[in-house]
Tab-separated table of N, CA and C in Angstrom:
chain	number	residue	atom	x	y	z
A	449	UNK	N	27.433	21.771	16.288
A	449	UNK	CA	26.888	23.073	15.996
A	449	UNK	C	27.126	23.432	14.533
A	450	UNK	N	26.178	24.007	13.785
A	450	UNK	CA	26.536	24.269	12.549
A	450	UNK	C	25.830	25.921	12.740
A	451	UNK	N	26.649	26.708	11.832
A	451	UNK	CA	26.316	27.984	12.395
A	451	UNK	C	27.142	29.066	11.155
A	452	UNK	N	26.333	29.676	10.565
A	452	UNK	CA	26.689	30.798	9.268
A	452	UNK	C	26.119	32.164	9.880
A	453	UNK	N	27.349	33.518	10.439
A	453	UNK	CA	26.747	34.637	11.011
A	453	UNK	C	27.169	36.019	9.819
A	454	UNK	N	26.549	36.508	9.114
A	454	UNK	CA	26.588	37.231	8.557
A	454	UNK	C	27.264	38.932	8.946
A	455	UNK	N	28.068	39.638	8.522
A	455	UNK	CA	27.995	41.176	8.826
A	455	UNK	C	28.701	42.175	8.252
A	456	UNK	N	28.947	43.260	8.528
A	456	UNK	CA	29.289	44.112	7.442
A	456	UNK	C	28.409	44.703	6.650
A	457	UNK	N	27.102	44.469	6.503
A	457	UNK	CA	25.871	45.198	5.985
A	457	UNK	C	26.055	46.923	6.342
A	458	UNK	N	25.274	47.506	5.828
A	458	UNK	CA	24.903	48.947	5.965
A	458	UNK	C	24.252	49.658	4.904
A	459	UNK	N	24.469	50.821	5.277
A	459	UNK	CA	23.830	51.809	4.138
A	459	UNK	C	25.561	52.606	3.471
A	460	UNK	N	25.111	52.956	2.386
A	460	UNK	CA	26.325	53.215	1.709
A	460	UNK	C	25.627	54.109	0.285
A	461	UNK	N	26.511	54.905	-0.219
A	461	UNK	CA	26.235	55.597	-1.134
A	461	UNK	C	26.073	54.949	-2.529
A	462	UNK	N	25.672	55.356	-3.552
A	462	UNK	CA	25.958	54.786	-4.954
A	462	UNK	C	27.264	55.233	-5.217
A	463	UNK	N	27.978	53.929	-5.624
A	463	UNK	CA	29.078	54.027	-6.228
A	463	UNK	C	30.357	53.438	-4.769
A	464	UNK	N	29.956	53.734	-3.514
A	464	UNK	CA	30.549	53.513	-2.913
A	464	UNK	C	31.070	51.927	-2.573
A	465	UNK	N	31.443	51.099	-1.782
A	465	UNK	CA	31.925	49.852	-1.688
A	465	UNK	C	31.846	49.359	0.113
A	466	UNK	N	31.384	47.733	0.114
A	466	UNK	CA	31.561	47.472	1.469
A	466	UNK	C	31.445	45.957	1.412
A	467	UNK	N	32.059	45.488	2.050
A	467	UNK	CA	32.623	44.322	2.394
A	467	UNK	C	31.655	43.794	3.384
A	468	UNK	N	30.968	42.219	3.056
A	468	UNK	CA	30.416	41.465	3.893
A	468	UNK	C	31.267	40.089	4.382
A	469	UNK	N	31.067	39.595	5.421
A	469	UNK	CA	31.672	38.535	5.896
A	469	UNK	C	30.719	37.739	6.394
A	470	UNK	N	31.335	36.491	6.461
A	470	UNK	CA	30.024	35.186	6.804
A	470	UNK	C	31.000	34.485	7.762
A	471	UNK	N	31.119	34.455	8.958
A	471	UNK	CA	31.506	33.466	9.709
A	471	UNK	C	31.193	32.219	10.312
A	472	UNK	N	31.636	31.010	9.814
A	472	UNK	CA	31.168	30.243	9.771
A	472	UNK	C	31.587	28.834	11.208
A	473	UNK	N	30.924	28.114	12.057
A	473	UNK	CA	31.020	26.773	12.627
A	473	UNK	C	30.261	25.858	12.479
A	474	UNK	N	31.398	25.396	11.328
A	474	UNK	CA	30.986	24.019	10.834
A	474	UNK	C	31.695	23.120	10.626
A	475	UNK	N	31.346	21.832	10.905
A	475	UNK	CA	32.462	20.647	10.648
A	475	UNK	C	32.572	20.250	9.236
A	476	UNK	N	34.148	20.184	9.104
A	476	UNK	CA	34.385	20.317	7.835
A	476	UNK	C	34.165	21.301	6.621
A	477	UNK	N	34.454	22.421	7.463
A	477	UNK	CA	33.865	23.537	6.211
A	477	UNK	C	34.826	23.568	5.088
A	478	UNK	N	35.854	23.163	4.759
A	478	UNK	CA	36.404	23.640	3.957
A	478	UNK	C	35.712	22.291	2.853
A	479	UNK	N	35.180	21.353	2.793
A	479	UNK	CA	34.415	20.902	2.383
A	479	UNK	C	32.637	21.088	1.607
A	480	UNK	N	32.252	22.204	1.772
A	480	UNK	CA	31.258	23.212	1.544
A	480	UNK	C	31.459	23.877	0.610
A	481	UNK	N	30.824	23.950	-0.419
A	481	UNK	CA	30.437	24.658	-1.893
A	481	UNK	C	29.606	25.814	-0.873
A	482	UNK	N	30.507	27.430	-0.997
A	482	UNK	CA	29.437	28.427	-0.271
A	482	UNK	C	28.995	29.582	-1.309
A	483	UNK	N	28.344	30.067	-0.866
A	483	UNK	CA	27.378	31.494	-1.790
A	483	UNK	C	26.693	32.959	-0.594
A	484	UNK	N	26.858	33.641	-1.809
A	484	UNK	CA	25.785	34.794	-0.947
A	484	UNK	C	24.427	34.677	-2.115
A	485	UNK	N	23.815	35.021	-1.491
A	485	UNK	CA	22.595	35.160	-1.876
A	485	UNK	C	21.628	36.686	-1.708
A	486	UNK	N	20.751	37.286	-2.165
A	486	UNK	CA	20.301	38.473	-1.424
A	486	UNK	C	18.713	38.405	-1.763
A	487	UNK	N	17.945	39.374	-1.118
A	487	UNK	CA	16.400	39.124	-1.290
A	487	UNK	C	16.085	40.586	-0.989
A	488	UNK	N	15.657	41.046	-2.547
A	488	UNK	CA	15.101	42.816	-2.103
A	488	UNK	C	13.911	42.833	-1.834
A	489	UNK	N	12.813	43.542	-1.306
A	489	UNK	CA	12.142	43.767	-1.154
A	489	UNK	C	10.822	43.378	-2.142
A	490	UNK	N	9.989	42.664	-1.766
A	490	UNK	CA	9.166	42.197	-2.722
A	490	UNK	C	9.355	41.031	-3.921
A	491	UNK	N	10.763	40.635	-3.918
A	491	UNK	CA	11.623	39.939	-5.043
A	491	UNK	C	11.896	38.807	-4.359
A	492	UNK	N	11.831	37.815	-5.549
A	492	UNK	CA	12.723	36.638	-4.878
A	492	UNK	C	14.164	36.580	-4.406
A	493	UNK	N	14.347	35.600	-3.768
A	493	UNK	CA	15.855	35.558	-3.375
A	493	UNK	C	16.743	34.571	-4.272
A	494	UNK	N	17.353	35.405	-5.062
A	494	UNK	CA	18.718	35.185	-5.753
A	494	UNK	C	20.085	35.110	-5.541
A	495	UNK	N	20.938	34.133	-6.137
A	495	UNK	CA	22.226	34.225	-6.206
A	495	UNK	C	22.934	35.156	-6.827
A	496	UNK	N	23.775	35.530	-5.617
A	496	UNK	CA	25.002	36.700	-6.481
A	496	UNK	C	26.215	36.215	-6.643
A	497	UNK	N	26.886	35.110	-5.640
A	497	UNK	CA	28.479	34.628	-6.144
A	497	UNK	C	28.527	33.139	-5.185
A	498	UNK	N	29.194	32.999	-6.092
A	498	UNK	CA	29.811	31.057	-5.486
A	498	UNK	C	30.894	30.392	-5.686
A	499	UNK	N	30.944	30.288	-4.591
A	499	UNK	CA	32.735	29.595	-4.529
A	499	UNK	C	32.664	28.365	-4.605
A	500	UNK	N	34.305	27.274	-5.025
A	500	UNK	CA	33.577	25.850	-5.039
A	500	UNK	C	35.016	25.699	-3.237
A	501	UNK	N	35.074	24.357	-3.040
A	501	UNK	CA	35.572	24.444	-1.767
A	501	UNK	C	36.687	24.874	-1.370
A	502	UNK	N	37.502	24.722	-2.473
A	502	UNK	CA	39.253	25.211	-2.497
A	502	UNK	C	39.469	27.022	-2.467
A	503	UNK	N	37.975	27.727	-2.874
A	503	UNK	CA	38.359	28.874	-3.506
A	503	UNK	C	39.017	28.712	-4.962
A	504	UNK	N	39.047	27.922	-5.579
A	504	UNK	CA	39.292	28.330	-6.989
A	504	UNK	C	38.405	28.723	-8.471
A	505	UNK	N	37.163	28.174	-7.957
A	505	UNK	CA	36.032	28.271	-8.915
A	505	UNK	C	35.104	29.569	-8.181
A	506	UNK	N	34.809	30.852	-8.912
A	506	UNK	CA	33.761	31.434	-8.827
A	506	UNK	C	33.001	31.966	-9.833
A	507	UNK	N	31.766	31.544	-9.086
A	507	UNK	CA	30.356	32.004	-10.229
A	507	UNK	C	29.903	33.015	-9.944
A	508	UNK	N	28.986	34.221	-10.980
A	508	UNK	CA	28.788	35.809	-10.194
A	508	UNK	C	27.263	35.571	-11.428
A	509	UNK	N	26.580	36.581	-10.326
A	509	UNK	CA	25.523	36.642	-11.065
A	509	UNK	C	25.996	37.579	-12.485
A	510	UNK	N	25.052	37.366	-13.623
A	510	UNK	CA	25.211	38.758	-14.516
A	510	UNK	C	25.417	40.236	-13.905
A	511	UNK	N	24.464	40.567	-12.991
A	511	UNK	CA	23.896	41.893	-12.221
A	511	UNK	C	25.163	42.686	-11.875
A	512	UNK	N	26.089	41.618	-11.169
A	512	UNK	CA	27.286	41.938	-10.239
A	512	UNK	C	28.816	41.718	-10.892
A	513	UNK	N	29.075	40.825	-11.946
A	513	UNK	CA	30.110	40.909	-12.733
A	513	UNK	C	31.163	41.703	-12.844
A	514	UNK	N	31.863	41.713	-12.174
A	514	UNK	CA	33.369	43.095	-12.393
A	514	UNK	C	32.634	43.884	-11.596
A	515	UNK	N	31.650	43.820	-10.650
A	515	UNK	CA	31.765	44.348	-9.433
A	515	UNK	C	31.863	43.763	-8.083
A	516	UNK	N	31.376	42.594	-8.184
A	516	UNK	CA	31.891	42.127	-6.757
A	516	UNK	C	32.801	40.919	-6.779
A	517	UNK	N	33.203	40.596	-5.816
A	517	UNK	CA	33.742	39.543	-5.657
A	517	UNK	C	33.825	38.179	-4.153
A	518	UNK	N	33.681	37.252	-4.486
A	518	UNK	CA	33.211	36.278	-3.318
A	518	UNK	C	34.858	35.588	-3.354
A	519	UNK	N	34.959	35.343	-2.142
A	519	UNK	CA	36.468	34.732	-1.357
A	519	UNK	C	36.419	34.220	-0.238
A	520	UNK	N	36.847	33.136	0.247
A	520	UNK	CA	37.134	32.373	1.261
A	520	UNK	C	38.153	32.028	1.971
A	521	UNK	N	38.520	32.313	2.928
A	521	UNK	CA	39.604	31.383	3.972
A	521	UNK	C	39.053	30.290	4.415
A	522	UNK	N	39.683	29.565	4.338
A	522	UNK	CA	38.983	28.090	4.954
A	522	UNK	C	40.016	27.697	6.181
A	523	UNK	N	41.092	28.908	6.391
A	523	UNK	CA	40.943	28.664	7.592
A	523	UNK	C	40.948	29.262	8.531
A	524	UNK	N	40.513	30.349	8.148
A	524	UNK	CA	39.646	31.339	9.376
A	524	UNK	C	38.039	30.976	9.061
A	525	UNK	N	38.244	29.897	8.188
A	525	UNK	CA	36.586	29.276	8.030
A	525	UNK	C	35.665	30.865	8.410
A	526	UNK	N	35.783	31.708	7.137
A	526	UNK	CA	35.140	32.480	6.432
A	526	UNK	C	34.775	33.095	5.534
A	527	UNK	N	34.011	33.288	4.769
A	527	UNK	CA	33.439	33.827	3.526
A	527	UNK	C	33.101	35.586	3.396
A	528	UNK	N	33.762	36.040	2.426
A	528	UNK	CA	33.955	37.458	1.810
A	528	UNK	C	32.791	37.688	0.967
A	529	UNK	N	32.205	39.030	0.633
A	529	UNK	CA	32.005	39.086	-0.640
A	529	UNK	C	32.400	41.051	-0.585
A	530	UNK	N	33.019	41.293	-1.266
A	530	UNK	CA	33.721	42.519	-1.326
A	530	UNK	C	32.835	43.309	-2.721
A	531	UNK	N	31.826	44.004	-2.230
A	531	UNK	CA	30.663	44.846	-3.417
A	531	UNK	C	31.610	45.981	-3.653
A	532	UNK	N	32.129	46.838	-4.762
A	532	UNK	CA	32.195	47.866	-5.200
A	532	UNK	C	31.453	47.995	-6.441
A	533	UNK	N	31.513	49.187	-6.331
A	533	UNK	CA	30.697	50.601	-7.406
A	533	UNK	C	29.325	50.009	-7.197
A	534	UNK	N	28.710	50.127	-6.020
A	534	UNK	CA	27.131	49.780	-5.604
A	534	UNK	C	26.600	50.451	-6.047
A	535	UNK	N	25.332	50.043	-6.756
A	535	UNK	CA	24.102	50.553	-7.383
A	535	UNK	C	23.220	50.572	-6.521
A	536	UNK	N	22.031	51.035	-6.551
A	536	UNK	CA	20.769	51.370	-5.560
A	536	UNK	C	19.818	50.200	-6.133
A	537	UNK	N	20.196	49.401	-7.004
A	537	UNK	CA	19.566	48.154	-7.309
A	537	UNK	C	20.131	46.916	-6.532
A	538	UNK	N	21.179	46.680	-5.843
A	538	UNK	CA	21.996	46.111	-4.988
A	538	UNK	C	21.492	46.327	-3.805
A	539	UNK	N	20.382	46.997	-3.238
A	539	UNK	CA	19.763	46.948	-1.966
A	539	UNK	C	18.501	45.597	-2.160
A	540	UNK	N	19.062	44.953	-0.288
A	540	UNK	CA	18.630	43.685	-0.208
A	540	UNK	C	18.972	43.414	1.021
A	541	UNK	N	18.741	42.058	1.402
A	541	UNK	CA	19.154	41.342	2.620
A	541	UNK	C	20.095	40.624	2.185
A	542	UNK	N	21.299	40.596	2.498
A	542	UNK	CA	22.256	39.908	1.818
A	542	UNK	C	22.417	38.333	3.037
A	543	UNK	N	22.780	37.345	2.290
A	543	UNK	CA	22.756	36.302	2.945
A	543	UNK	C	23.846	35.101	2.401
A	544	UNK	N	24.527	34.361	3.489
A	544	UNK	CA	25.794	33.715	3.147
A	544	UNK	C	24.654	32.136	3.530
A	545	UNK	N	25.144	31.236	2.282
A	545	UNK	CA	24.500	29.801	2.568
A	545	UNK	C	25.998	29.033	2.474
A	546	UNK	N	25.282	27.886	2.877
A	546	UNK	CA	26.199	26.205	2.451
A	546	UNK	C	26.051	25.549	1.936
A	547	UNK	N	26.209	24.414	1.087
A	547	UNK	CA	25.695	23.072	0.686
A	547	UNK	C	26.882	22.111	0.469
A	548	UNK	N	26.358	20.959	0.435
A	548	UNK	CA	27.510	19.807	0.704
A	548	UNK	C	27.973	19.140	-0.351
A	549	UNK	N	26.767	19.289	-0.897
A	549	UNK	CA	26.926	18.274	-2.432
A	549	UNK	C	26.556	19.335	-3.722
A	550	UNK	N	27.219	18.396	-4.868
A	550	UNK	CA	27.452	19.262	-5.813
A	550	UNK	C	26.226	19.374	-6.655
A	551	UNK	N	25.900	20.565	-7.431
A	551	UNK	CA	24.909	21.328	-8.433
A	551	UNK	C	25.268	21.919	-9.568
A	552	UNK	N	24.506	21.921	-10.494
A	552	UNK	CA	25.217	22.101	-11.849
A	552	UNK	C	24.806	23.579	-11.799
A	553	UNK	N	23.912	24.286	-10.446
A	553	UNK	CA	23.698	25.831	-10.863
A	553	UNK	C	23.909	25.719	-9.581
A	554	UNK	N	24.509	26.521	-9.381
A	554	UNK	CA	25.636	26.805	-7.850
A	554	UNK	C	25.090	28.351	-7.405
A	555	UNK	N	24.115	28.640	-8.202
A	555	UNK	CA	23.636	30.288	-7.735
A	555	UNK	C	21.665	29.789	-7.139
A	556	UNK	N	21.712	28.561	-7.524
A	556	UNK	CA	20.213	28.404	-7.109
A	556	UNK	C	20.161	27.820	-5.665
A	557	UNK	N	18.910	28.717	-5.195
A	557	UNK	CA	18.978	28.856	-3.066
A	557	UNK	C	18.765	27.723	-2.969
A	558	UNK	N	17.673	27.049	-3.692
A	558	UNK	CA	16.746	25.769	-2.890
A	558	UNK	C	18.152	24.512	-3.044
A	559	UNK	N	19.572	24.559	-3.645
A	559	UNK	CA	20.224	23.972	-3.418
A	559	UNK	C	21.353	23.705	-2.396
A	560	UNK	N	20.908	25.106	-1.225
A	560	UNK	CA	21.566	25.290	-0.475
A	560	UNK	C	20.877	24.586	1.257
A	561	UNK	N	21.567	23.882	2.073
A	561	UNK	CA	21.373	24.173	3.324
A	561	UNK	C	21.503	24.352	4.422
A	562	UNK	N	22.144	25.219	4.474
A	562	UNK	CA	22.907	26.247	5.858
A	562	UNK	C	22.809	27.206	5.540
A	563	UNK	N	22.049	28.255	6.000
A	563	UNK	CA	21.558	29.580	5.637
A	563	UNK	C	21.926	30.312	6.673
A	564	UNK	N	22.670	31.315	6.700
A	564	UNK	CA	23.139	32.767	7.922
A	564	UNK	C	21.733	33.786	7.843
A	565	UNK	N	21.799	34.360	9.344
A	565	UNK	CA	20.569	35.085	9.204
A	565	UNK	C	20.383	36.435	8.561
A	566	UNK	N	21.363	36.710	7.778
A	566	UNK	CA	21.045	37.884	6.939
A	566	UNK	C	21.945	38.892	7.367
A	567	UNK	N	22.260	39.855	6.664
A	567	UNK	CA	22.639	41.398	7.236
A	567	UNK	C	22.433	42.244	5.619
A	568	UNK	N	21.691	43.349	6.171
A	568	UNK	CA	21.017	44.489	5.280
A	568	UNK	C	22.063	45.243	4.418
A	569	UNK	N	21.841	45.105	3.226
A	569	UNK	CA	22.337	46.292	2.421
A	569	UNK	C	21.838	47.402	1.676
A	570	UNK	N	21.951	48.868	1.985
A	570	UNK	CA	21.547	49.413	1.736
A	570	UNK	C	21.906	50.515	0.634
A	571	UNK	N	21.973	51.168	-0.444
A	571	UNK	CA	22.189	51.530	-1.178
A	571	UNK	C	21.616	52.817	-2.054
A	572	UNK	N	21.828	53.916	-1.663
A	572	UNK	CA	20.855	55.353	-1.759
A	572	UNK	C	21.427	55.942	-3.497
A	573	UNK	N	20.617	56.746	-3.645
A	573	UNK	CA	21.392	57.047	-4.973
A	573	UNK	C	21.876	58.463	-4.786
């Protein structure tokens, strides 16, 4: 079974903060380069943060920089991404991927494949 479940989504104020989680069953996850990803409305779907397998390497989009942050247990084999001071530009479908092998851009989707089915973020001003 390989299996990425997303949650923690909602609606939330500007400025406010909320925590997504990606729970993951997969063999060998702590082996997995993971990411969130998000897709607003009408927009492509972009990378926002990436971990490499240990948790010691993370990449953040420009957008999100010193505001969010992506983290992993590998062994509660799950993935964080902790948003504060949300903007109303941060509304999207937020989404936790996998990939096995390594990429020199660790924020690009089509390098990912294990995709969670999403959970909504919403963001009012």
């Amino acid at each position: 079974q390989v299996q990425l479940v997303e949650s923690g989504g909602g609606s939330v104020q500007a400025g406010g903060s909320l925590r997504l989680s990606c729970a993951a069953s997969i063999w060998m996850y702590s082996s997995y380069y993971l990411g969130w990803f998000r897709q607003a409305a009408g927009k492509e779907r972009e990378g926002v943060a990436a971990i490499t397998t240990g948790g010691g390497i993370t990449t953040y989009a420009d957008s999100v920089k010193g505001r969010f942050t992506i983290s992993r247990d590998n062994a509660k084999k799950t993935l964080y991404l902790q948003m504060n001071s949300l903007k109303p530009e941060d509304t999207a479908m937020y989404y936790c991927a996998a990939r096995d092998s390594w990429r020199r851009n660790s924020l690009a989707p089509e390098y990912y494949n294990i995709w969670g089915q999403g959970t909504q973020v919403t963001v009012s001003s």
